PDB file of C-alpha atoms in Angstrom:
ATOM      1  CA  UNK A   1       0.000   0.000   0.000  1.00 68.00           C
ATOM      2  CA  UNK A   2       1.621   3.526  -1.182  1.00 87.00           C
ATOM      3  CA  UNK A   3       2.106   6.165   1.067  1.00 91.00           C
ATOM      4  CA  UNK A   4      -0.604   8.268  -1.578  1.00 89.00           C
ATOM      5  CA  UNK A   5      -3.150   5.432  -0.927  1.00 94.00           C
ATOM      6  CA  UNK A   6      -3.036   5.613   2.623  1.00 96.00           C
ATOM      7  CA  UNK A   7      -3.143   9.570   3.255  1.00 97.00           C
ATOM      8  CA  UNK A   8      -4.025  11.104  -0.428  1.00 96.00           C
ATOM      9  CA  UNK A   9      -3.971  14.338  -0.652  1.00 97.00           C
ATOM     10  CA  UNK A  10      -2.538  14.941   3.237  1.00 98.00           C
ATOM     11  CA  UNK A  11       0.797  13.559   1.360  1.00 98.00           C
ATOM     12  CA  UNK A  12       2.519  16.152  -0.294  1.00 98.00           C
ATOM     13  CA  UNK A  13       5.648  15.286  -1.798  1.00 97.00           C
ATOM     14  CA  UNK A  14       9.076  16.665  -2.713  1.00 98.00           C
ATOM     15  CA  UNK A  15       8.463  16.758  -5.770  1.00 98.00           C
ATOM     16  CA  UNK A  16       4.988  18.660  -5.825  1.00 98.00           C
ATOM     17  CA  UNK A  17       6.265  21.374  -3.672  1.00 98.00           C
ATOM     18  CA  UNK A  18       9.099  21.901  -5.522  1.00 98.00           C
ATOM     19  CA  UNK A  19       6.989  22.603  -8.720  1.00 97.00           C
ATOM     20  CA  UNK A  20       4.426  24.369  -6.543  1.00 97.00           C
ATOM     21  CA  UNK A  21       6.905  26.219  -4.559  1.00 97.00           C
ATOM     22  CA  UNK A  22       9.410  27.241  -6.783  1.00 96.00           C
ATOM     23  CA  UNK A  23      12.306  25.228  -4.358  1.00 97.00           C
ATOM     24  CA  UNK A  24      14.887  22.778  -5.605  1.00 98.00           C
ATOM     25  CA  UNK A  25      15.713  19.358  -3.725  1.00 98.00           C
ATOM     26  CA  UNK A  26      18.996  17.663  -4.884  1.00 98.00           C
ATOM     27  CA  UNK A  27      18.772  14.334  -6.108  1.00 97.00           C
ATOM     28  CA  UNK A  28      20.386  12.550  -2.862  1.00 97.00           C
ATOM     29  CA  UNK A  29      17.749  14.480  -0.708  1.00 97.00           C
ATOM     30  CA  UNK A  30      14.871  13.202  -2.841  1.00 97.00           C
ATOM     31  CA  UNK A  31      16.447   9.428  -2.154  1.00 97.00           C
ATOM     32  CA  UNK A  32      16.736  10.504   1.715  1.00 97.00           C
ATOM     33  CA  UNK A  33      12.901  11.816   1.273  1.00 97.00           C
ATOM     34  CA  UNK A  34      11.788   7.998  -0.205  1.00 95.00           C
ATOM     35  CA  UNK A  35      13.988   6.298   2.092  1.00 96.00           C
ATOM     36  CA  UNK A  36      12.810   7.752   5.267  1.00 96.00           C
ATOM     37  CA  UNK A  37       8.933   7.079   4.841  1.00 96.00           C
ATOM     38  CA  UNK A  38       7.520   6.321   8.033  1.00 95.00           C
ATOM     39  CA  UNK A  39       6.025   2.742   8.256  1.00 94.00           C
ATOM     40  CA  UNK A  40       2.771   1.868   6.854  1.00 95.00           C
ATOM     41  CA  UNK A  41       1.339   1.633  10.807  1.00 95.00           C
ATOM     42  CA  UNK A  42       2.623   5.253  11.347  1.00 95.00           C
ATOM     43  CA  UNK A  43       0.997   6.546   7.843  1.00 96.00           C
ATOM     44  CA  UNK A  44      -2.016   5.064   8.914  1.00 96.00           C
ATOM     45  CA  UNK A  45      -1.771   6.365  12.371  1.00 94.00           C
ATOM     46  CA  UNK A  46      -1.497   9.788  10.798  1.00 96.00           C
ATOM     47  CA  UNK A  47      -4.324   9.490   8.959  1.00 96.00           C
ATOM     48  CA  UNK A  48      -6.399   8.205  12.046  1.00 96.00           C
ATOM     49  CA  UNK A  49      -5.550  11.323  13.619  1.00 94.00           C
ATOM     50  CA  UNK A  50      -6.037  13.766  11.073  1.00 96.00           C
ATOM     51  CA  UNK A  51      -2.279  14.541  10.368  1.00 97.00           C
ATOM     52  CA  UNK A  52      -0.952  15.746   7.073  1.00 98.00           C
ATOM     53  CA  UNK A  53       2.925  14.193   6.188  1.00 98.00           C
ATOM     54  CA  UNK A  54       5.042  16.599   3.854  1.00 98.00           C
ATOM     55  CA  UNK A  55       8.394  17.003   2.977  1.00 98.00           C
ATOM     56  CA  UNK A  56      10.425  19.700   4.849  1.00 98.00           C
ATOM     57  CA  UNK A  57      12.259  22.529   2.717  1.00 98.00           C
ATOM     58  CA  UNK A  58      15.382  21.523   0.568  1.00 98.00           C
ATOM     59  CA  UNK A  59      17.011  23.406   3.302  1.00 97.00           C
ATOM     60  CA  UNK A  60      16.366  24.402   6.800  1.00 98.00           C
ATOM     61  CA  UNK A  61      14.003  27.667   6.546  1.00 98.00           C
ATOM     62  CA  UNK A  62      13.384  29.660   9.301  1.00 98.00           C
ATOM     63  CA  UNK A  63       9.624  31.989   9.411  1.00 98.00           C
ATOM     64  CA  UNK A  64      11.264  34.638   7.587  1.00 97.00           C
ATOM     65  CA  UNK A  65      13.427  32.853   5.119  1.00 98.00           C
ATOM     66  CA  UNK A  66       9.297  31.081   4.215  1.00 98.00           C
ATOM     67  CA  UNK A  67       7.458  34.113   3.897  1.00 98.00           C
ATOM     68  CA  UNK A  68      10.528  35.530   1.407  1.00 96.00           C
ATOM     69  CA  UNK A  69       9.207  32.438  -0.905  1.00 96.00           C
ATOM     70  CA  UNK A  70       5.757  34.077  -1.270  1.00 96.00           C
ATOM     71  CA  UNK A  71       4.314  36.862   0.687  1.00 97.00           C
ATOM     72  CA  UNK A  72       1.167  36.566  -0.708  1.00 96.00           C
ATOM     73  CA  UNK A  73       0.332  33.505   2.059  1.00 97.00           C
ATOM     74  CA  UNK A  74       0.773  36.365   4.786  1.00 97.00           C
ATOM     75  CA  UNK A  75      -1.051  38.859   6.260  1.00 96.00           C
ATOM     76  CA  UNK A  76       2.273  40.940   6.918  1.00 92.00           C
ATOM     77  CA  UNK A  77       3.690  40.478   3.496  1.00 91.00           C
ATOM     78  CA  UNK A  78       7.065  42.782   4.766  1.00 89.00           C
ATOM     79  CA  UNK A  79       8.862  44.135   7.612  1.00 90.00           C
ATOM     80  CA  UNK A  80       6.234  43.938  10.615  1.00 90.00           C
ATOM     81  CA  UNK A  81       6.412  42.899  14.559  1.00 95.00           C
ATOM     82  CA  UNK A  82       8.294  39.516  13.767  1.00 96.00           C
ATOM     83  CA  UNK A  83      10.536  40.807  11.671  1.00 95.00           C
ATOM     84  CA  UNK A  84      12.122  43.276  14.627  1.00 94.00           C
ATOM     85  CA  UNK A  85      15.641  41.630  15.888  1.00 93.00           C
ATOM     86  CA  UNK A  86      14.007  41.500  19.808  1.00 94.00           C
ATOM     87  CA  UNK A  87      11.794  38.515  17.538  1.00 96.00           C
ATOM     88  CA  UNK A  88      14.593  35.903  17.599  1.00 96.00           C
ATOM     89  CA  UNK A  89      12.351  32.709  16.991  1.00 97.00           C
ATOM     90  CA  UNK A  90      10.943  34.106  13.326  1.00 97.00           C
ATOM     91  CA  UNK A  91      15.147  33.484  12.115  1.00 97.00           C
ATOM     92  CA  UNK A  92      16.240  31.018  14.695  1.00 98.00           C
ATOM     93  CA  UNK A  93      13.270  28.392  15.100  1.00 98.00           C
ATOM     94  CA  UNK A  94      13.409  26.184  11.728  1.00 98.00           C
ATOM     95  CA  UNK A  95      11.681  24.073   9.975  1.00 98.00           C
ATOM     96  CA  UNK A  96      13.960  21.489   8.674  1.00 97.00           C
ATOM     97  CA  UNK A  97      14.367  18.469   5.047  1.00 97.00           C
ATOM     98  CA  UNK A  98      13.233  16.071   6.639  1.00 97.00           C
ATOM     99  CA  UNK A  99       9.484  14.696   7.048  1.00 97.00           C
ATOM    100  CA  UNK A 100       6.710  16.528   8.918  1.00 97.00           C
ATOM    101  CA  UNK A 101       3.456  15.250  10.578  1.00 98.00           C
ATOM    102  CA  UNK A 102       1.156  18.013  11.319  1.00 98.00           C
ATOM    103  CA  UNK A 103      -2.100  18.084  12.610  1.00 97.00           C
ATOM    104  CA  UNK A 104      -4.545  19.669  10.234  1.00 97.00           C
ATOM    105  CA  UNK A 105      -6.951  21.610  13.120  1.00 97.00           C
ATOM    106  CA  UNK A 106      -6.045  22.450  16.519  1.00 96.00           C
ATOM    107  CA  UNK A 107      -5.207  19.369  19.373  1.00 95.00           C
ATOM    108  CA  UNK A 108      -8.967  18.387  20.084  1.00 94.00           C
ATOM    109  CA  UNK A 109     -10.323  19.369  23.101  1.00 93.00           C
ATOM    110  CA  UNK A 110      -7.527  22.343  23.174  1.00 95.00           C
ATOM    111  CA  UNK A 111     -10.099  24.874  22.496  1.00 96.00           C
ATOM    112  CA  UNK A 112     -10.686  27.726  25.690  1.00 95.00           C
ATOM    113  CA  UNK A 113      -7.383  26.310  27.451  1.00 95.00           C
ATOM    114  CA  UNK A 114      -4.258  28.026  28.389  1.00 93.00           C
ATOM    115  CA  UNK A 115      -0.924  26.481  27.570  1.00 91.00           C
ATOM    116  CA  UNK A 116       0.201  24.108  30.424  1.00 89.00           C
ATOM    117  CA  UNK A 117      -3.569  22.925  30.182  1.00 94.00           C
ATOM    118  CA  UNK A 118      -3.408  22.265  26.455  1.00 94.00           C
ATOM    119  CA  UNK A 119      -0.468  20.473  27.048  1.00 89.00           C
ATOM    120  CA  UNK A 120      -1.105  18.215  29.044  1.00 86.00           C
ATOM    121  CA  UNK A 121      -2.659  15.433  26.796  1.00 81.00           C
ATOM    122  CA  UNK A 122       0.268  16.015  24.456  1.00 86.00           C
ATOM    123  CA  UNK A 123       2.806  12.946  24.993  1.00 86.00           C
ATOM    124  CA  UNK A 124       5.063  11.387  22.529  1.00 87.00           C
ATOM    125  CA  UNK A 125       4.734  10.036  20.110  1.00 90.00           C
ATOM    126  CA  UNK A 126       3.898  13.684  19.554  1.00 92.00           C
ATOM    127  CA  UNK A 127       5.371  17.071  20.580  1.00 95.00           C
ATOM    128  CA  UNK A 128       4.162  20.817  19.867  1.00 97.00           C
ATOM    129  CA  UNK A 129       5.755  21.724  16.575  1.00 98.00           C
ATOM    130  CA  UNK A 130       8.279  25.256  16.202  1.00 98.00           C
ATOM    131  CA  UNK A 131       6.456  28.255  14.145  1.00 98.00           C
ATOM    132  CA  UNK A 132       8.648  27.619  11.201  1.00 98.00           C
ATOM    133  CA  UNK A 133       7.155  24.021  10.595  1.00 98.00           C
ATOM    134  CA  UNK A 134       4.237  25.116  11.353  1.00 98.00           C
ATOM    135  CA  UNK A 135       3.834  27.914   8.695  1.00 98.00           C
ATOM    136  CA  UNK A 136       5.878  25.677   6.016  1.00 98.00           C
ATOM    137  CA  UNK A 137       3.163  22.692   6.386  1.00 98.00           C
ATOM    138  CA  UNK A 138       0.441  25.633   6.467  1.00 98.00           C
ATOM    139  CA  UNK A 139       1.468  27.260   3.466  1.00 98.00           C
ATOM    140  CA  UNK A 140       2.807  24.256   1.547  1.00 98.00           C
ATOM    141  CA  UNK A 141      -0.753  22.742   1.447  1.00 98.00           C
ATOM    142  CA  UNK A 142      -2.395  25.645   0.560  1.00 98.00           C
ATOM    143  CA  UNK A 143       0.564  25.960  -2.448  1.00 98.00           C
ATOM    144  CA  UNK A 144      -0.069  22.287  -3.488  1.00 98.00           C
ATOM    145  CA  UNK A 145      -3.537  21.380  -2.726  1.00 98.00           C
ATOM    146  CA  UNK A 146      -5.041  25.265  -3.044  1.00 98.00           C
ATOM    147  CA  UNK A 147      -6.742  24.460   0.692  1.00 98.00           C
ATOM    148  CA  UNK A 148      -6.865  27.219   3.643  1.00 98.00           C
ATOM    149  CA  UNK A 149      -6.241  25.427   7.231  1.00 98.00           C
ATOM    150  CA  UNK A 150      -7.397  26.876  10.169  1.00 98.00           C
ATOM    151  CA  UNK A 151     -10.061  29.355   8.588  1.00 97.00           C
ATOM    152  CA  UNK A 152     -11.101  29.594  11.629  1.00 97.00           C
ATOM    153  CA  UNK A 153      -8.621  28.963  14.897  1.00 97.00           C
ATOM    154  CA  UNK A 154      -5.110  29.911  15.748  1.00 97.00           C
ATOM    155  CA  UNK A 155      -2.971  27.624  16.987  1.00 97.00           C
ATOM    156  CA  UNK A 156       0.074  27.702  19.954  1.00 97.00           C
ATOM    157  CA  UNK A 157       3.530  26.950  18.676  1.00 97.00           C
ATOM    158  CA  UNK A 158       6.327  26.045  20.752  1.00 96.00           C
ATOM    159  CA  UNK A 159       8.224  29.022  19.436  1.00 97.00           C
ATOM    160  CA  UNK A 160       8.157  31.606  22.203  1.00 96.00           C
ATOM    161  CA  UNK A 161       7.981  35.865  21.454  1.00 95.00           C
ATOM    162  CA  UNK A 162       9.867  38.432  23.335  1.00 93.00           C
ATOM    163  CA  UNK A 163       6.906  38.385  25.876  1.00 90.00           C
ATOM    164  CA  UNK A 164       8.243  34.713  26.698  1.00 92.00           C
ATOM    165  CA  UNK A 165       4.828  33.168  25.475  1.00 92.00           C
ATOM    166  CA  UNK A 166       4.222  30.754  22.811  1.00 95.00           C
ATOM    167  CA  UNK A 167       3.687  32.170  19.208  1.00 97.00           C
ATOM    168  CA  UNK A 168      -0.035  32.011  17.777  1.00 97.00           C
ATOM    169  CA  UNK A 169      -0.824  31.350  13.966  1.00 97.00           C
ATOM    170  CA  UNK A 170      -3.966  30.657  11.977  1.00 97.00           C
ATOM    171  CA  UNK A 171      -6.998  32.434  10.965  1.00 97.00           C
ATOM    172  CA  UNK A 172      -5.685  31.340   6.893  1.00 98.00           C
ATOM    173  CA  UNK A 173      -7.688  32.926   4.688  1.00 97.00           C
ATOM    174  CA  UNK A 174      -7.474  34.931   1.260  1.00 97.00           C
ATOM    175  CA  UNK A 175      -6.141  37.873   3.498  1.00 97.00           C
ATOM    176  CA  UNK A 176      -2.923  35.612   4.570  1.00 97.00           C
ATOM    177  CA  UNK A 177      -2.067  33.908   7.661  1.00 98.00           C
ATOM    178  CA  UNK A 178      -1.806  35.471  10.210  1.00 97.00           C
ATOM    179  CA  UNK A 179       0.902  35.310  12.922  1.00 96.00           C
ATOM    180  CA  UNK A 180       0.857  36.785  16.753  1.00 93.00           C
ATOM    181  CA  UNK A 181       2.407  37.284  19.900  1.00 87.00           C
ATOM    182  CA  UNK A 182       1.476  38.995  23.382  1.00 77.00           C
ATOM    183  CA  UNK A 183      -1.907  37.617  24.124  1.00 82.00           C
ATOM    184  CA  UNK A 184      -0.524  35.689  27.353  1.00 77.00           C
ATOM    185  CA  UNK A 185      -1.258  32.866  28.474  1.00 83.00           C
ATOM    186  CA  UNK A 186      -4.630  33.088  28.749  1.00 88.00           C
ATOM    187  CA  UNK A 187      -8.194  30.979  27.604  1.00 93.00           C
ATOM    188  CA  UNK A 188      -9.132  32.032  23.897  1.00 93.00           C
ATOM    189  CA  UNK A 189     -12.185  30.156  22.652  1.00 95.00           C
ATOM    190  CA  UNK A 190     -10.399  30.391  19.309  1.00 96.00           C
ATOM    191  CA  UNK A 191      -7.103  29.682  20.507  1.00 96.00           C
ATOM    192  CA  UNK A 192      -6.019  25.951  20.515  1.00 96.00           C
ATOM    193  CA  UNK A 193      -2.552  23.813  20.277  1.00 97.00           C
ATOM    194  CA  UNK A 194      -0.067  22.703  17.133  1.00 97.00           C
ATOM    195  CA  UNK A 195       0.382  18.921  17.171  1.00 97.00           C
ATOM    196  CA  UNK A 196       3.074  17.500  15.400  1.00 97.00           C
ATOM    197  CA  UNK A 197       3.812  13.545  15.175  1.00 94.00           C
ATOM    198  CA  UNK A 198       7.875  12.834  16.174  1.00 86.00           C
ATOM    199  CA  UNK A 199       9.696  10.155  13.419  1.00 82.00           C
ATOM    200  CA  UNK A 200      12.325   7.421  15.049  1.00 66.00           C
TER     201      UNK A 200
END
């Protein structure tokens, strides 16, 4: 059973994102991408829990270095809070070529919580993913598949803002996504948790 079978169109491949993208993976890191599938029970597993699988960048892209492939996915096309120096996760946290599992919607039943609460039914195999792989799996899919996640939520990242609290994104929509810091660590009934599934 093929990888394509299993999770259709929640697999994106190398190979579409580079045509979709514009991005160029070498030859050995295309053979590392079909090498490094996860099992058939972890595809499946994925799928079971809503999770989309797609290839990381050719190279490790931080928030900024992603939005500089198309600005037209963001809300703040240029410049703007993230952008400011005092913002060190938008160049430091990364989003690396290798495979990433993401949850599609917000950690059920994360909803109204504030962070240590919405963590707490996160254990591994899964962990809360950085902003950078976050906003690549966000954007990819809507690149590849032309689909908006999270019309409607924002979700925590583990990347933390120079108000040392976790980074929000979501709210996709034809206006871009949009990305926040500074609303604390406090219940949002539109404010849930990034899930992403950990690979051996």
């Amino acid at each position: 059973m093929t990888t394509q079978t299993i999770l259709g169109n929640d697999f994106i491949s190398p190979e579409e994102i580079a045509k979709a993208r514009g991005v160029t993976y070498s030859d050995k890191q295309l053979a590392t991408f079909g090498s490094t599938l996860p099992s058939q029970e972890t595809l499946e597993w994925c799928r079971n829990n809503g999770m989309m699988l797609v290839a990381g960048p050719p190279k490790a892209m931080s928030l900024l270095d992603i939005r500089a492939l198309d600005t037209t996915y963001f809300y703040c096309k240029e410049d703007g809070w993230y952008a400011d120096k005092t913002q060190k996760f938008a160049a430091n946290d990364k989003a690396g070529s290798v495979w990433i599992a993401l949850r599609k919607e917000p950690v059920p039943n994360s909803l109204n919580r504030n962070w240590s609460e919405q963590n707490e039914p996160v254990t591994d195999p899964m962990s809360v993913p950085n902003i950078a792989e976050t906003v690549w799996g966000l954007t990819t899919y809507k690149a590849v598949r032309g689909v908006y996640l999270l019309p409607n939520f924002y979700v925590r990242t583990s990347s933390v803002g120079s108000d040392d609290h976790p980074v929000i994104v979501g709210i996709f929509n034809a206006d871009g996504l949009n990305i926040y810091f500074n609303w604390g660590d406090y219940r949002y009934d539109v404010v849930g948790l990034a899930s992403s599934r950990k690979f051996d």
